[in-house]
CSV table of C-alpha atoms in Angstrom, one decimal:
chain,number,residue,atom,x,y,z
J,446,MET,CA,0.0,0.0,0.0
J,447,ASN,CA,1.6,3.2,-1.2
J,448,LEU,CA,0.9,6.3,0.9
J,449,HIS,CA,0.2,9.8,-0.2
J,450,GLU,CA,2.8,12.4,0.9
J,451,TYR,CA,0.6,13.9,3.6
J,452,GLN,CA,0.0,10.4,5.0
J,453,GLY,CA,3.7,9.7,5.0
J,454,LYS,CA,4.4,13.0,6.7
J,455,ARG,CA,1.9,12.1,9.5
J,456,LEU,CA,3.8,8.9,10.2
J,457,LEU,CA,7.2,10.6,10.2
J,458,GLU,CA,5.9,13.3,12.5
J,459,GLY,CA,4.4,10.6,14.8
J,460,ALA,CA,7.8,9.0,14.9
J,461,GLY,CA,9.4,12.2,16.1
J,462,ILE,CA,11.0,13.4,12.8
J,463,LEU,CA,10.7,17.1,12.0
J,464,ILE,CA,8.5,18.1,9.1
J,465,PRO,CA,7.4,21.6,7.8
J,466,PRO,CA,4.0,22.7,9.1
J,467,GLY,CA,1.4,21.6,6.6
J,468,GLU,CA,-2.3,20.5,6.0
J,469,ILE,CA,-4.4,18.9,3.3
J,470,ALA,CA,-7.2,20.7,1.4
J,471,ALA,CA,-9.9,19.4,-1.0
J,472,THR,CA,-11.2,22.8,-2.2
J,473,PRO,CA,-9.7,26.2,-3.1
J,474,GLU,CA,-11.5,27.6,-0.1
J,475,GLN,CA,-10.0,25.1,2.3
J,476,ALA,CA,-6.6,25.8,0.8
J,477,GLU,CA,-7.0,29.5,1.7
J,478,GLU,CA,-8.0,28.6,5.2
J,479,VAL,CA,-5.0,26.3,5.5
J,480,ALA,CA,-2.6,29.0,4.4
J,481,THR,CA,-4.1,31.4,6.9
J,482,ARG,CA,-3.7,28.9,9.7
J,483,LEU,CA,-0.2,28.0,8.7
J,484,GLY,CA,0.8,31.7,8.7
J,485,GLY,CA,3.7,33.2,6.9
J,486,GLU,CA,3.8,34.7,3.4
J,487,ARG,CA,5.0,31.8,1.2
J,488,TRP,CA,3.7,28.2,0.8
J,489,MET,CA,4.3,25.1,-1.2
J,490,ILE,CA,1.2,23.7,-2.8
J,491,LYS,CA,1.5,20.1,-3.8
J,492,ALA,CA,-0.8,17.8,-5.8
J,493,GLN,CA,-1.5,14.6,-3.9
J,494,VAL,CA,-1.2,11.8,-6.4
J,495,LEU,CA,0.6,8.4,-6.1
J,496,SER,CA,3.6,9.2,-8.2
J,497,SER,CA,7.1,10.5,-8.0
J,498,GLY,CA,8.2,13.2,-10.3
J,499,ARG,CA,5.2,15.4,-9.6
J,500,ALA,CA,7.2,18.7,-9.9
J,501,ARG,CA,8.1,17.7,-13.4
J,502,GLY,CA,4.7,16.5,-14.4
J,503,SER,CA,2.2,18.3,-16.6
J,504,PHE,CA,-1.5,19.1,-16.3
J,505,VAL,CA,-3.9,18.0,-19.0
J,506,ASP,CA,-5.8,21.3,-18.8
J,507,ALA,CA,-3.1,23.9,-18.5
J,508,ASP,CA,-5.5,26.6,-19.5
J,509,ARG,CA,-7.0,26.5,-16.1
J,510,PHE,CA,-3.9,28.3,-14.6
J,511,ARG,CA,-4.8,31.5,-16.5
J,512,GLY,CA,-1.5,33.4,-16.3
J,513,LEU,CA,-0.1,31.3,-13.4
J,514,ASN,CA,2.8,28.9,-14.0
J,515,PRO,CA,1.2,25.6,-15.2
J,516,ALA,CA,4.3,23.5,-15.2
J,517,GLY,CA,4.4,20.7,-12.7
J,518,GLY,CA,2.3,19.5,-9.7
J,519,VAL,CA,4.3,21.3,-7.1
J,520,HIS,CA,4.3,25.1,-6.9
J,521,GLN,CA,5.6,27.8,-4.6
J,522,VAL,CA,3.0,30.4,-3.9
J,523,ASN,CA,4.4,33.8,-2.8
J,524,ASN,CA,1.3,35.6,-1.7
J,525,HIS,CA,-2.1,34.7,-0.2
J,526,LEU,CA,-4.0,36.0,-3.2
J,527,ASP,CA,-2.5,33.2,-5.4
J,528,VAL,CA,-3.5,30.3,-3.1
J,529,HIS,CA,-7.1,30.1,-4.3
J,530,PRO,CA,-6.2,30.4,-8.0
J,531,TYR,CA,-3.5,27.7,-7.8
J,532,ALA,CA,-5.6,25.3,-5.8
J,533,ASN,CA,-8.5,25.9,-8.2
J,534,ALA,CA,-6.3,25.2,-11.2
J,535,MET,CA,-4.9,22.0,-9.7
J,536,LEU,CA,-7.9,20.4,-8.0
J,537,GLY,CA,-10.0,18.3,-10.4
J,538,ASN,CA,-7.3,18.6,-13.0
J,539,ILE,CA,-5.4,15.6,-14.4
J,540,LEU,CA,-1.7,15.4,-13.7
J,541,LYS,CA,0.6,13.2,-15.8
J,542,ALA,CA,3.8,12.3,-13.9
J,543,ALA,CA,6.5,9.7,-13.8
J,544,GLN,CA,4.4,6.9,-12.3
J,545,THR,CA,0.8,7.8,-13.1
J,546,ASP,CA,-1.4,5.9,-15.6
J,547,PRO,CA,-0.6,7.1,-19.1
J,548,ALA,CA,-4.0,9.0,-19.0
J,549,GLY,CA,-2.8,10.7,-15.8
J,550,ALA,CA,-4.2,11.0,-12.3
J,551,VAL,CA,-7.0,13.3,-11.0
J,552,VAL,CA,-5.8,15.6,-8.3
J,553,GLU,CA,-8.4,15.4,-5.6
J,554,ARG,CA,-6.4,16.8,-2.7
J,555,VAL,CA,-3.5,19.3,-2.4
J,556,TYR,CA,-1.1,19.6,0.5
J,557,LEU,CA,0.0,23.0,1.7
J,558,GLU,CA,3.3,23.6,3.6
J,559,LYS,CA,5.1,26.7,4.8
J,560,VAL,CA,8.2,27.3,2.7
J,561,LEU,CA,11.3,26.3,4.5
J,562,GLU,CA,14.7,27.8,3.8
J,563,PHE,CA,17.4,25.2,4.0
J,564,GLU,CA,21.2,25.1,3.5
J,565,ARG,CA,21.7,21.5,2.3
J,566,GLU,CA,19.8,18.5,0.9
J,567,LEU,CA,20.5,15.0,2.0
J,568,SER,CA,18.5,11.8,1.4
J,569,MET,CA,17.8,8.5,3.2
J,570,ALA,CA,15.7,5.4,2.1
J,571,MET,CA,15.1,2.3,4.1
J,572,LEU,CA,14.0,-0.9,2.3
J,573,VAL,CA,14.5,-4.6,2.2
J,574,ASP,CA,17.4,-6.0,0.2
J,575,ALA,CA,15.9,-9.2,-1.3
J,576,LYS,CA,19.3,-10.8,-2.0
J,577,LEU,CA,20.6,-10.2,1.5
J,578,GLY,CA,17.2,-10.8,3.2
J,579,LYS,CA,17.9,-7.8,5.4
J,580,VAL,CA,16.7,-4.3,5.9
J,581,VAL,CA,19.1,-1.7,4.5
J,582,LEU,CA,19.5,2.0,4.6
J,583,LEU,CA,20.6,3.9,1.5
J,584,TYR,CA,21.8,7.4,2.1
J,585,SER,CA,23.6,10.2,0.4
J,586,ASN,CA,24.9,13.7,1.0
J,587,HIS,CA,22.9,14.6,-2.2
J,588,GLY,CA,19.2,15.0,-2.2
J,589,GLY,CA,16.3,16.5,-4.2
J,590,SER,CA,14.9,15.8,-7.6
J,591,ASP,CA,18.3,15.1,-9.2
J,592,ILE,CA,19.3,12.2,-6.8
J,593,GLU,CA,18.7,9.6,-9.5
J,594,SER,CA,21.0,11.2,-12.0
J,595,VAL,CA,23.6,11.7,-9.3
J,596,ALA,CA,23.3,8.1,-8.4
J,597,ALA,CA,23.9,7.1,-12.0
J,598,GLN,CA,26.8,9.5,-12.5
J,599,GLU,CA,28.4,9.2,-9.0
J,600,PRO,CA,27.4,5.8,-7.6
J,601,GLU,CA,30.1,6.2,-4.9
J,602,SER,CA,28.0,9.0,-3.5
J,603,ILE,CA,25.2,6.5,-2.5
J,604,TYR,CA,26.1,4.7,0.8
J,605,LYS,CA,24.6,1.4,2.0
J,606,LEU,CA,24.1,0.5,5.6
J,607,VAL,CA,23.1,-3.1,6.3
J,608,ILE,CA,21.0,-3.6,9.4
J,609,GLU,CA,21.8,-7.0,10.8
J,610,ASP,CA,19.1,-7.5,13.3
J,611,ASP,CA,16.0,-5.9,14.9
J,612,THR,CA,18.2,-3.8,17.3
J,613,GLY,CA,18.9,-1.5,14.3
J,614,ALA,CA,22.1,0.2,13.2
J,615,THR,CA,25.2,-0.1,15.4
J,616,PRO,CA,27.0,2.8,17.0
J,617,ALA,CA,29.9,2.2,14.6
J,618,GLN,CA,27.6,2.2,11.6
J,619,LEU,CA,26.1,5.5,12.7
J,620,GLU,CA,29.5,7.1,13.2
J,621,THR,CA,30.3,6.1,9.6
J,622,LEU,CA,27.0,7.5,8.4
J,623,THR,CA,27.5,10.9,10.0
J,624,GLY,CA,31.0,11.1,8.7
J,625,ASN,CA,29.9,10.3,5.1
J,626,LEU,CA,27.2,12.9,5.4
J,627,ASN,CA,29.6,15.5,6.8
J,628,LEU,CA,27.5,16.1,9.8
J,629,ALA,CA,28.8,17.0,13.3
J,630,GLY,CA,27.5,18.1,16.7
J,631,THR,CA,23.8,18.4,17.0
J,632,LEU,CA,23.1,17.6,13.4
J,633,ALA,CA,25.1,14.3,13.7
J,634,ASP,CA,23.1,13.4,16.8
J,635,GLN,CA,19.8,14.1,15.0
J,636,ALA,CA,20.9,12.0,12.0
J,637,LYS,CA,21.6,9.1,14.3
J,638,GLN,CA,18.2,9.5,16.0
J,639,ILE,CA,16.4,9.7,12.6
J,640,VAL,CA,18.0,6.4,11.5
J,641,HIS,CA,16.7,4.8,14.8
J,642,LYS,CA,13.2,6.3,14.3
J,643,ILE,CA,13.0,5.3,10.7
J,644,HIS,CA,13.9,1.7,11.6
J,645,ALA,CA,11.4,1.6,14.4
J,646,LEU,CA,8.7,2.9,12.1
J,647,PHE,CA,9.8,0.5,9.3
J,648,ILE,CA,9.5,-2.6,11.6
J,649,GLY,CA,6.5,-1.3,13.6
J,650,ARG,CA,4.4,-0.6,10.5
J,651,ASP,CA,5.6,-3.5,8.4
J,652,ALA,CA,6.8,-1.1,5.8
J,653,SER,CA,8.5,-2.0,2.5
J,654,LEU,CA,9.9,1.5,1.9
J,655,ILE,CA,10.5,4.6,3.9
J,656,GLU,CA,12.2,7.3,1.9
J,657,ILE,CA,13.0,10.9,2.9
J,658,ASN,CA,14.2,13.0,0.0
J,659,PRO,CA,15.2,15.7,0.6
J,660,LEU,CA,16.2,15.5,4.2
J,661,ALA,CA,17.1,19.1,4.6
J,662,VAL,CA,19.6,20.9,6.9
J,663,ALA,CA,17.5,23.9,8.0
J,664,GLY,CA,18.1,26.3,10.9
J,665,GLY,CA,20.3,23.8,12.7
J,666,ASP,CA,17.9,20.9,12.4
J,667,LEU,CA,17.3,18.0,10.0
J,668,VAL,CA,13.8,18.3,8.5
J,669,ALA,CA,12.0,15.9,6.1
J,670,LEU,CA,10.8,18.0,3.2
J,671,ASP,CA,9.2,15.0,1.3
J,672,SER,CA,8.3,11.4,2.0
J,673,LYS,CA,7.6,8.3,0.1
J,674,ILE,CA,6.3,5.4,2.2
J,675,ALA,CA,5.0,2.0,1.2
J,676,LEU,CA,3.4,-0.5,3.6
J,677,ASP,CA,3.3,-4.2,3.1
J,678,ASP,CA,-0.3,-5.3,2.1
J,679,ASN,CA,0.4,-8.8,3.3
J,680,ALA,CA,0.8,-7.6,6.8
J,681,MET,CA,-2.6,-5.9,6.9
J,682,PHE,CA,-4.1,-8.7,9.0
J,683,ARG,CA,-2.0,-7.5,12.0
J,684,GLN,CA,-1.8,-3.8,11.1
J,685,GLN,CA,-5.2,-2.3,12.0
J,686,GLN,CA,-3.6,1.1,12.1
J,687,ASN,CA,-2.5,0.7,8.5
J,688,ARG,CA,-6.2,0.0,7.6
J,689,TYR,CA,-7.1,3.4,9.0
J,690,LEU,CA,-4.6,4.9,6.6
J,691,ALA,CA,-6.2,3.0,3.8
J,692,GLN,CA,-9.6,4.5,4.8
J,693,ASP,CA,-8.0,7.9,4.9
J,694,ALA,CA,-6.8,7.5,1.3
J,695,TRP,CA,-9.7,8.7,-0.8
J,696,ARG,CA,-8.7,6.4,-3.6
J,697,PRO,CA,-6.7,3.4,-2.4
J,698,ASP,CA,-4.5,1.6,-4.9
J,699,ASP,CA,-5.5,-1.6,-6.7
J,700,ARG,CA,-3.3,-3.9,-4.8
J,701,LEU,CA,-4.8,-2.8,-1.5
J,702,GLN,CA,-8.3,-3.6,-2.7
J,703,ALA,CA,-7.1,-7.0,-3.9
J,704,SER,CA,-5.4,-7.6,-0.6
J,705,LYS,CA,-8.6,-6.8,1.3
J,706,HIS,CA,-10.5,-9.5,-0.7
J,707,GLY,CA,-7.9,-12.2,-0.8
J,708,PHE,CA,-6.5,-12.3,-4.3
J,709,ASN,CA,-3.4,-11.1,-6.1
J,710,TYR,CA,-3.5,-8.3,-8.6
J,711,PHE,CA,-1.0,-6.2,-10.5
J,712,ARG,CA,-1.8,-3.6,-13.1
J,713,MET,CA,-0.1,-3.9,-16.5
J,714,ASP,CA,-0.1,-1.8,-19.7
J,715,GLY,CA,-2.5,-3.6,-22.1
J,716,ASN,CA,-6.2,-3.6,-22.7
J,717,ILE,CA,-7.2,-7.2,-22.2
J,718,GLY,CA,-8.4,-7.9,-18.7
J,719,CYS,CA,-7.4,-11.3,-17.3
J,720,LEU,CA,-8.7,-13.5,-14.5
J,721,ALA,CA,-7.6,-17.0,-14.0
J,722,VAL,CA,-7.5,-19.4,-11.0
J,723,GLY,CA,-4.0,-20.0,-9.7
J,724,ALA,CA,-0.8,-18.2,-10.4
J,725,GLY,CA,0.4,-20.8,-13.0
J,726,LEU,CA,-2.7,-20.6,-15.1
J,727,SER,CA,-2.7,-16.8,-14.8
J,728,MET,CA,0.8,-16.5,-16.2
J,729,ALA,CA,0.0,-19.0,-18.9
J,730,THR,CA,-3.0,-16.9,-19.9
J,731,ILE,CA,-0.9,-13.8,-20.1
J,732,ASP,CA,1.8,-15.7,-22.1
J,733,ALA,CA,-0.9,-16.9,-24.6
J,734,ILE,CA,-2.2,-13.4,-25.1
J,735,ARG,CA,1.4,-12.0,-25.6
J,736,TYR,CA,2.2,-14.9,-28.1
J,737,LEU,CA,-0.7,-13.7,-30.2
J,738,ASP,CA,0.6,-10.1,-30.1
J,739,GLY,CA,-2.0,-8.9,-27.5
J,740,GLU,CA,-1.3,-7.1,-24.3
J,741,SER,CA,-2.8,-7.9,-20.9
J,742,ALA,CA,-4.2,-5.2,-18.7
J,743,ASN,CA,-3.4,-7.0,-15.5
J,744,PHE,CA,-2.3,-10.1,-13.7
J,745,LEU,CA,-5.0,-11.6,-11.4
J,746,ASP,CA,-4.5,-14.8,-9.5
J,747,LEU,CA,-7.8,-16.0,-7.9
J,748,PRO,CA,-7.2,-18.6,-5.2
J,749,PRO,CA,-8.9,-22.0,-5.9
J,750,ASP,CA,-10.9,-21.9,-2.7
J,751,SER,CA,-12.7,-18.7,-3.7
J,752,LYS,CA,-16.4,-18.4,-3.2
J,753,ILE,CA,-18.8,-16.2,-5.0
J,754,ALA,CA,-18.1,-13.0,-3.0
J,755,ARG,CA,-14.4,-13.0,-3.6
J,756,SER,CA,-14.9,-14.1,-7.3
J,757,ARG,CA,-17.3,-11.2,-7.8
J,758,SER,CA,-14.9,-8.7,-6.2
J,759,ALA,CA,-12.0,-9.9,-8.5
J,760,ILE,CA,-14.1,-9.7,-11.6
J,761,GLU,CA,-15.3,-6.2,-10.7
J,762,GLN,CA,-11.7,-5.1,-10.1
J,763,VAL,CA,-10.9,-6.0,-13.7
J,764,LEU,CA,-14.1,-4.5,-15.1
J,765,ASN,CA,-13.4,-1.2,-13.2
J,766,THR,CA,-9.9,-0.9,-14.7
J,767,PRO,CA,-10.0,2.1,-17.2
J,768,SER,CA,-7.8,0.5,-19.9
J,769,VAL,CA,-9.7,-2.8,-20.2
J,770,ASP,CA,-11.6,-3.3,-23.5
J,771,CYS,CA,-12.5,-6.9,-23.0
J,772,LEU,CA,-12.3,-9.5,-20.2
J,773,LEU,CA,-10.9,-13.0,-20.6
J,774,ILE,CA,-11.7,-15.5,-17.8
J,775,ASN,CA,-9.8,-18.8,-17.7
J,776,VAL,CA,-10.9,-21.3,-15.1
J,777,PHE,CA,-9.8,-24.9,-14.6
J,778,GLY,CA,-12.1,-26.4,-12.0
J,779,GLY,CA,-10.3,-28.9,-9.9
J,780,GLY,CA,-10.6,-30.1,-6.3
J,781,ILE,CA,-12.5,-27.3,-4.4
J,782,MET,CA,-12.6,-24.9,-7.4
J,783,ARG,CA,-16.0,-25.0,-9.2
J,784,CYS,CA,-16.5,-23.3,-12.6
J,785,ASP,CA,-20.1,-22.5,-11.7
J,786,THR,CA,-18.9,-20.2,-8.9
J,787,ILE,CA,-17.4,-17.9,-11.5
J,788,ALA,CA,-20.4,-18.1,-13.7
J,789,ASP,CA,-22.7,-17.2,-10.7
J,790,ALA,CA,-20.4,-14.2,-9.9
J,791,LEU,CA,-20.7,-13.0,-13.5
J,792,LEU,CA,-24.5,-13.3,-13.4
J,793,LEU,CA,-24.7,-11.4,-10.1
J,794,ILE,CA,-22.6,-8.5,-11.4
J,795,ASN,CA,-24.5,-8.3,-14.7
J,796,ARG,CA,-27.8,-8.3,-12.8
J,797,SER,CA,-26.6,-5.4,-10.7
J,798,THR,CA,-24.9,-3.4,-13.4
J,799,PRO,CA,-25.0,-4.8,-17.0
J,800,ILE,CA,-21.5,-5.6,-18.2
J,801,GLU,CA,-20.8,-3.5,-21.2
J,802,ILE,CA,-17.5,-4.9,-22.5
J,803,PRO,CA,-17.1,-8.2,-24.3
J,804,VAL,CA,-16.4,-11.2,-22.0
J,805,ILE,CA,-14.7,-14.4,-23.1
J,806,VAL,CA,-14.7,-17.4,-20.8
J,807,ARG,CA,-13.0,-20.8,-20.9
J,808,PHE,CA,-14.3,-23.3,-18.4
J,809,SER,CA,-12.8,-26.8,-17.9
J,810,GLY,CA,-13.1,-29.3,-15.1
J,811,THR,CA,-15.5,-29.3,-12.1
J,812,ASN,CA,-19.0,-28.2,-13.1
J,813,ALA,CA,-17.8,-26.7,-16.4
J,814,ASP,CA,-20.9,-27.9,-18.3
J,815,LEU,CA,-23.2,-26.4,-15.7
J,816,ALA,CA,-21.4,-23.1,-15.7
J,817,LYS,CA,-21.5,-22.9,-19.6
J,818,ARG,CA,-25.3,-23.7,-19.6
J,819,ARG,CA,-26.1,-21.0,-17.0
J,820,LEU,CA,-24.2,-18.4,-19.0
J,821,LYS,CA,-25.7,-19.4,-22.3
J,822,GLU,CA,-29.2,-19.1,-20.8
J,823,SER,CA,-28.7,-15.8,-19.0
J,824,MET,CA,-25.8,-14.0,-20.7
J,825,PRO,CA,-25.8,-15.3,-24.4
J,826,GLN,CA,-23.6,-12.4,-25.4
J,827,ILE,CA,-20.6,-14.0,-23.6
J,828,PHE,CA,-18.2,-15.9,-25.9
J,829,ILE,CA,-17.6,-19.4,-24.5
J,830,ALA,CA,-14.3,-20.8,-25.8
J,831,GLU,CA,-13.5,-24.5,-26.0
J,832,SER,CA,-9.8,-24.0,-25.3
J,833,MET,CA,-7.4,-21.5,-23.8
J,834,ALA,CA,-5.9,-21.0,-27.3
J,835,GLN,CA,-9.4,-20.1,-28.7
J,836,ALA,CA,-10.1,-17.8,-25.8
J,837,ALA,CA,-6.8,-15.9,-26.1
J,838,GLN,CA,-7.3,-15.6,-29.9
J,839,ARG,CA,-10.8,-14.2,-29.5
J,840,ALA,CA,-9.7,-11.7,-26.8
J,841,VAL,CA,-6.8,-10.5,-28.9
J,842,GLU,CA,-9.1,-10.0,-31.9
J,843,ILE,CA,-11.6,-8.0,-29.9
J,844,ALA,CA,-9.0,-5.9,-28.2
J,845,ALA,CA,-7.4,-5.1,-31.5
J,846,THR,CA,-10.6,-3.5,-32.8
J,847,ALA,CA,-11.8,-2.0,-29.6
J,848,GLY,CA,-9.9,1.3,-29.9
J,849,SER,CA,-8.4,3.3,-27.1
J,850,ALA,CA,-9.5,3.0,-23.5
J,851,SER,CA,-10.3,6.7,-23.4
J,852,LYS,CA,-14.0,5.9,-23.1
J,853,ARG,CA,-13.6,5.6,-19.4
J,854,SER,CA,-12.5,8.3,-17.0
J,855,PRO,CA,-8.9,8.0,-15.6
J,856,GLN,CA,-8.4,6.8,-12.1
J,857,THR,CA,-5.5,7.3,-9.7
J,858,GLU,CA,-3.3,4.2,-9.9
J,859,GLY,CA,-1.1,3.0,-7.1
J,860,HIS,CA,2.5,3.5,-8.2
J,861,SER,CA,4.9,0.7,-8.1
J,862,LEU,CA,8.6,0.8,-7.1
J,863,VAL,CA,10.8,0.9,-10.2
J,864,GLY,CA,13.8,-1.3,-10.5
J,865,ARG,CA,16.2,1.4,-9.6
J,866,LEU,CA,14.6,1.8,-6.2
J,867,LYS,CA,15.8,-1.7,-5.3
J,868,ALA,CA,19.4,-0.6,-5.6
J,869,LEU,CA,19.4,3.2,-5.5
J,870,LEU,CA,17.5,6.1,-4.1
J,871,THR,CA,14.6,7.2,-6.4
J,872,GLY,CA,14.5,10.7,-7.7
J,873,ARG,CA,11.8,12.3,-5.7
J,874,GLU,CA,10.8,15.9,-6.2
J,875,TYR,CA,10.6,18.4,-3.4
J,876,GLY,CA,6.9,17.7,-3.2
């Protein structure tokens, strides 16, 4: 579960890490009220979408800015009179950034912070090193939006601290860290405490990533100017406090929704929605589509013990994906999995809200004939394939002629961690 910036800032503040004063706003009027409460004369106003690179993003409707600077989803506002116009231009507008859906993401909240003057930018990111099987801290005496290019050009400027056990970084490791960051005195002490606090938060919340970039040196203190935090969906059963964050997110990401209902889901770049029972059959279905020059819109692995409620939720998840032009369902009923469970889920969905896109199903195994008969009687428009090859061929043919997915409104998509994040700090904007 990826958190919005304002949610990550709340967690950092709760852990005792300094952040600039800031509040969330959903309307231009609220933004004005927030600016008044925060005080001062200058504020950062930041679009809250699940993507890095917001400051370098672009709005679809730039005309709404009417003389203001339309570039990017992060702006510095230098007088109170401009707060309302900037918020009005950003809210409800679509921002295209590094990790949004190609169609962009609707800005439904903005975050206002007092502008903070700082002398230096550092960065820290805690994540799990899969090869080592340990928590690691990546840190640098560089920070800000150019950290990724710095990491590529000067890899020696990115330091790695391996945390060996739950007690956290050792005193010797922390001394090395403050030396590498050129910190001394109070700032060195604060840096050591921040590492301890990040680690405690990482373990306590079952996080998969906690990134602070930039971590600024400002007025004799270390202050987190931006945050990127991801929590492990698989730990949701023991993290009720994480569930509250999910409820606070006005549009939680797809993987969180899947986790709540007990199936695995990942968004992909194509327009053929896929649902299969079991990971092996799911991957085989995607491979068959790709072999025929089609592109899958998702990976969805429905567990074989699924009942109607979970099956319905999984099908609806695919149907609600903006890019999907047709749905391919591939079920091999064996053991406790029954094909008629999927058929009944489809019938319930269609009874509630008629399914508008073409659906292709391939049933084999337990109760396959029963499932096919029910669909033929109640949803004759569904194409019932006799083999996986026929199902994939039909789906690819339909998708090829369906046109673009622009017929649906864009949704905010949960951003995934790019490969570089697994080895280097990501390039996060100040915002």
